């Protein structure tokens, strides 16, 4: 009896500890990929490094804080560059998962698809894609799905289910690991009607956006990815989006034609910064994609949160638009775009100051207020 009690106590303690952590398996392989090669004309950074004791302390204690990489870019140069990457990441060419930062990157790709004429505009109505037949997403405006207000909160999303990827009554069904048509064919999606439009953060909305873009670009989908990341962002090394099917399934042609995109994205620390810099340049140069970003910024919506915490940009911001977080508390009217992912991934772009912060983390235990928010407040 005593042995059983000890086991139960140990299990409960360990479960409680794990519940406070936000880590998950590192899995760059085993899934199908949409892969983009590095550019021969990759962007070369200038450096003017300064030592920041707050950042160094967080990185040095990475086993406790979870943070393994920190980059700060401003005035056209990298000013802070600290990393403590585990060997298993180094052995994979340094690529790290974006987690939900990938949601924002899907939106950025979609913006290019609009600019290249594949999709009319953010006001396009999704009535031409048979995959959505019978579901509440059919006939909705693209901007409402971009803003996570598709009225899907009765069966998925953080608003009611404390998860962004699990469907109600389907506890073990992760919408990121099934082709979009298989998910849309679920009875619950074929019978549930659209509810009131309000902010409801969830993964299915992003996968609708990504796979609609794949559908609209057709055979030019990977050509578009090449343009976004290789030609425009000028990445140095290979980056990729995962597909929603395992690698071994790629040999089974019965899986096609089905859209199999998912927002899980992998890149190394400097290529994440290269992508962020390109977004900054788009905004500053008022390119077509820059205008897309400004338009979704103008149409951002309130998150209607009752409380906020200082763990991350997503938790400390009041507005959401086009798969990006906006209006971080305590920063006044600064125009700051934030991408935020599970476990502490952050890409934050201050358009007014020309400052970018990129963080890769294995767990969300670092002092976000000190090494991110405080930096954003600086003039």
Short mmCIF file of N, CA, C and O in Angstrom, two decimals, residues 31 172-183 207 211 244-245 259-261:
data_model
loop_
_atom_site.label_atom_id
_atom_site.label_comp_id
_atom_site.label_asym_id
_atom_site.label_seq_id
_atom_site.Cartn_x
_atom_site.Cartn_y
_atom_site.Cartn_z
N UNK A 31 7.90 14.01 -41.23
CA UNK A 31 6.71 14.53 -41.88
C UNK A 31 7.08 14.96 -43.30
O UNK A 31 8.21 15.32 -43.59
N UNK A 172 -8.28 13.19 -29.15
CA UNK A 172 -6.96 12.83 -29.65
C UNK A 172 -6.77 13.21 -31.13
O UNK A 172 -5.81 12.79 -31.75
N UNK A 173 -7.69 13.98 -31.68
CA UNK A 173 -7.56 14.38 -33.07
C UNK A 173 -6.94 15.77 -33.12
O UNK A 173 -7.56 16.77 -32.77
N UNK A 174 -5.69 15.82 -33.55
CA UNK A 174 -4.97 17.08 -33.72
C UNK A 174 -5.14 17.52 -35.17
O UNK A 174 -4.69 16.83 -36.09
N UNK A 175 -5.77 18.66 -35.40
CA UNK A 175 -6.09 19.07 -36.77
C UNK A 175 -4.85 19.36 -37.60
O UNK A 175 -4.93 19.48 -38.83
N UNK A 176 -3.68 19.47 -36.95
CA UNK A 176 -2.44 19.70 -37.68
C UNK A 176 -1.89 18.43 -38.32
O UNK A 176 -0.95 18.51 -39.12
N UNK A 177 -2.43 17.29 -37.96
CA UNK A 177 -1.84 16.02 -38.41
C UNK A 177 -2.77 15.22 -39.31
O UNK A 177 -2.59 14.02 -39.47
N UNK A 178 -3.75 15.89 -39.90
CA UNK A 178 -4.65 15.26 -40.87
C UNK A 178 -4.84 16.21 -42.04
O UNK A 178 -4.93 17.43 -41.85
N UNK A 179 -4.92 15.70 -43.28
CA UNK A 179 -5.23 16.56 -44.42
C UNK A 179 -6.50 17.36 -44.18
O UNK A 179 -7.45 16.85 -43.55
N UNK A 180 -6.55 18.56 -44.68
CA UNK A 180 -7.66 19.47 -44.39
C UNK A 180 -9.01 18.89 -44.80
O UNK A 180 -10.01 19.07 -44.12
N UNK A 181 -9.04 18.14 -45.91
CA UNK A 181 -10.32 17.56 -46.34
C UNK A 181 -10.82 16.53 -45.35
O UNK A 181 -12.04 16.45 -45.08
N UNK A 182 -9.92 15.73 -44.78
CA UNK A 182 -10.33 14.74 -43.78
C UNK A 182 -10.94 15.42 -42.56
O UNK A 182 -11.90 14.93 -41.96
N UNK A 183 -10.35 16.54 -42.18
CA UNK A 183 -10.88 17.28 -41.02
C UNK A 183 -12.25 17.86 -41.35
O UNK A 183 -13.20 17.76 -40.57
N UNK A 207 -4.90 26.58 -40.88
CA UNK A 207 -4.77 25.52 -41.88
C UNK A 207 -5.75 25.71 -43.03
O UNK A 207 -5.47 25.31 -44.17
N UNK A 211 -4.14 26.04 -46.79
CA UNK A 211 -4.55 25.10 -47.84
C UNK A 211 -5.41 25.76 -48.91
O UNK A 211 -5.41 25.32 -50.06
N UNK A 244 0.85 17.77 -43.44
CA UNK A 244 0.03 17.14 -42.41
C UNK A 244 0.01 15.62 -42.51
O UNK A 244 -0.79 14.96 -41.85
N UNK A 245 0.88 15.08 -43.34
CA UNK A 245 0.97 13.62 -43.47
C UNK A 245 2.41 13.18 -43.23
O UNK A 245 3.36 13.92 -43.50
N UNK A 259 -5.01 18.95 -50.37
CA UNK A 259 -4.14 19.95 -49.79
C UNK A 259 -3.66 19.44 -48.43
O UNK A 259 -4.46 19.05 -47.59
N UNK A 260 -2.35 19.44 -48.24
CA UNK A 260 -1.78 18.84 -47.03
C UNK A 260 -0.85 19.82 -46.30
O UNK A 260 0.10 19.41 -45.64
N UNK A 261 -1.12 21.10 -46.40
CA UNK A 261 -0.27 22.08 -45.72
C UNK A 261 -0.60 22.21 -44.24
O UNK A 261 -1.74 22.03 -43.82
#
